[in-house]
PDB file of C-alpha atoms in Angstrom:
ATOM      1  CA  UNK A   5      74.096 134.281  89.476  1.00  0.00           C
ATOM      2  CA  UNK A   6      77.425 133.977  91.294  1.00  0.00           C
ATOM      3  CA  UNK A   7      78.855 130.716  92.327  1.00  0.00           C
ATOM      4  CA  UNK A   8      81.202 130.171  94.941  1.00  0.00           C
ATOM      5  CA  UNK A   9      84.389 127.461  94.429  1.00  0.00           C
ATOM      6  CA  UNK A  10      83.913 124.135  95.787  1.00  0.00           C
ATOM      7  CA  UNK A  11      85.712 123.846  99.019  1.00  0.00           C
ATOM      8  CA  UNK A  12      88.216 120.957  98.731  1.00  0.00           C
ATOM      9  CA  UNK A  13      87.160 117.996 100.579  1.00  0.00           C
ATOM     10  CA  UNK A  14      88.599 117.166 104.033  1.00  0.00           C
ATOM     11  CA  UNK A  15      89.357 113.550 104.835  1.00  0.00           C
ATOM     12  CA  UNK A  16      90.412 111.916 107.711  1.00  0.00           C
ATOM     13  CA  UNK A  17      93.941 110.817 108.320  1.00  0.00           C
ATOM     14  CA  UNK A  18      94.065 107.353 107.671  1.00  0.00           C
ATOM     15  CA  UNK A  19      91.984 108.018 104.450  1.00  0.00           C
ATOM     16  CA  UNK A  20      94.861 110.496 103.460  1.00  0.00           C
ATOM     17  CA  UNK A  21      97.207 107.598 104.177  1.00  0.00           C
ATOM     18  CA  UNK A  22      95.482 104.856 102.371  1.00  0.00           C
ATOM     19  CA  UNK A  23      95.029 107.337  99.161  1.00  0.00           C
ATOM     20  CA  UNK A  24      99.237 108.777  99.299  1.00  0.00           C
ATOM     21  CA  UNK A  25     100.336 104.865  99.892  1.00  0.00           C
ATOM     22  CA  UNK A  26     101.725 105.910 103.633  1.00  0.00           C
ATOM     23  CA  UNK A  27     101.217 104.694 107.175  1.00  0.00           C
ATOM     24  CA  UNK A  28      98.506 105.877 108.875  1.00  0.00           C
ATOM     25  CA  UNK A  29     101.754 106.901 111.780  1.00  0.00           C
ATOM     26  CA  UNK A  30     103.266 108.836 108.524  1.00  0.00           C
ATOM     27  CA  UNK A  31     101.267 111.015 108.638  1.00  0.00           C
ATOM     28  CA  UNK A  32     100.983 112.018 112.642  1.00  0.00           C
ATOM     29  CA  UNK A  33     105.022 112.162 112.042  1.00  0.00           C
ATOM     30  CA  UNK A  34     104.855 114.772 109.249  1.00  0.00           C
ATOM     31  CA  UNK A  35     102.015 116.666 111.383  1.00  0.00           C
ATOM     32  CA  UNK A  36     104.339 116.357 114.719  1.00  0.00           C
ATOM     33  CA  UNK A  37     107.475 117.701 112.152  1.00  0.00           C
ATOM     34  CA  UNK A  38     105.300 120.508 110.852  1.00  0.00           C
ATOM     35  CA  UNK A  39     105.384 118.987 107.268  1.00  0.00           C
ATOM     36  CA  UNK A  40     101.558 119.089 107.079  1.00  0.00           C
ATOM     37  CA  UNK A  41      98.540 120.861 108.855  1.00  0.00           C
ATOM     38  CA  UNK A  42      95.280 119.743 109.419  1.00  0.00           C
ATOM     39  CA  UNK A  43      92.913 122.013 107.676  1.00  0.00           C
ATOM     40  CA  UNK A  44      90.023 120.783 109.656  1.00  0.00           C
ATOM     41  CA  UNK A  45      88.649 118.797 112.844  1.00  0.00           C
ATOM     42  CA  UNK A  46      85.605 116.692 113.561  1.00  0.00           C
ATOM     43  CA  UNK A  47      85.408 115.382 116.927  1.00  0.00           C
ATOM     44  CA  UNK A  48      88.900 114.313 118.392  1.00  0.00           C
ATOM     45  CA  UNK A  49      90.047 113.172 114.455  1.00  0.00           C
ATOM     46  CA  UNK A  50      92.350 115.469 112.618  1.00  0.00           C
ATOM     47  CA  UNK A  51      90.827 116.372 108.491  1.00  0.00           C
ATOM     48  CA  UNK A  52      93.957 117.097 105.744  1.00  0.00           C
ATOM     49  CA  UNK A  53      93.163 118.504 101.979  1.00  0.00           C
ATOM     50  CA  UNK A  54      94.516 115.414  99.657  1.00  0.00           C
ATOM     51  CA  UNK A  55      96.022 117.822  97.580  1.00  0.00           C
ATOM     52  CA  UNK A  56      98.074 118.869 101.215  1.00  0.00           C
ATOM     53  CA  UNK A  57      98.812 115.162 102.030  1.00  0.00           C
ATOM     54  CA  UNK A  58     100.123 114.613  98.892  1.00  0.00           C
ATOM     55  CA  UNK A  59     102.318 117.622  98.643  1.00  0.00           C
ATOM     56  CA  UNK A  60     103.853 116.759 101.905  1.00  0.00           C
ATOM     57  CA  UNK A  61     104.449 113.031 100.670  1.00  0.00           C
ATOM     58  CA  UNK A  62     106.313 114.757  97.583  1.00  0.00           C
ATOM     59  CA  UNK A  63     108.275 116.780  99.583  1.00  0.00           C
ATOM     60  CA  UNK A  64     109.138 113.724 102.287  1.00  0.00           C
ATOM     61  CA  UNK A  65     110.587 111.759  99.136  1.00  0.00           C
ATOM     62  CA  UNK A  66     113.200 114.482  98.078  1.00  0.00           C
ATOM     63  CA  UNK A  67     114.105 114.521 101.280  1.00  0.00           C
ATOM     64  CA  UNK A  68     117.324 112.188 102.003  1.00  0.00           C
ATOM     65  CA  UNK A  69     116.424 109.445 104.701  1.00  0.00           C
ATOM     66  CA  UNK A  70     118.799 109.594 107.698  1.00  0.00           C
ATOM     67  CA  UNK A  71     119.763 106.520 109.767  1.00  0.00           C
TER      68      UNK A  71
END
């Protein structure tokens, strides 16, 4: 019998905030910067991969913050 990998789970964005520790608004910004894609849509509300959210909140703390 073949099986087929479980699709990651989509979640909305301010689900992906609460669960990286971010803004809601953080992550719009790192969508608008091209730090992170949506993988997904249902309605009008943008769906990330966690595993996405999080790598783009890894990369966003490497980064130096500018004034």
């Amino acid at each position: 019998m073949l099986t087929s990998p479980a699709l990651p789970a989509l979640i909305p964005g301010p689900l992906a905030a609460s669960e990286a520790g971010v803004a809601p608004a953080t992550i719009r910004k790192w969508v608008q910067l091209g730090h992170l894609r949506a993988a997904g849509k249902a309605g009008r509300a943008q769906l990330f991969r966690l595993e996405d959210v999080f790598a783009a909140e890894r990369r966003a703390s490497r980064r130096p913050r500018t004034a």
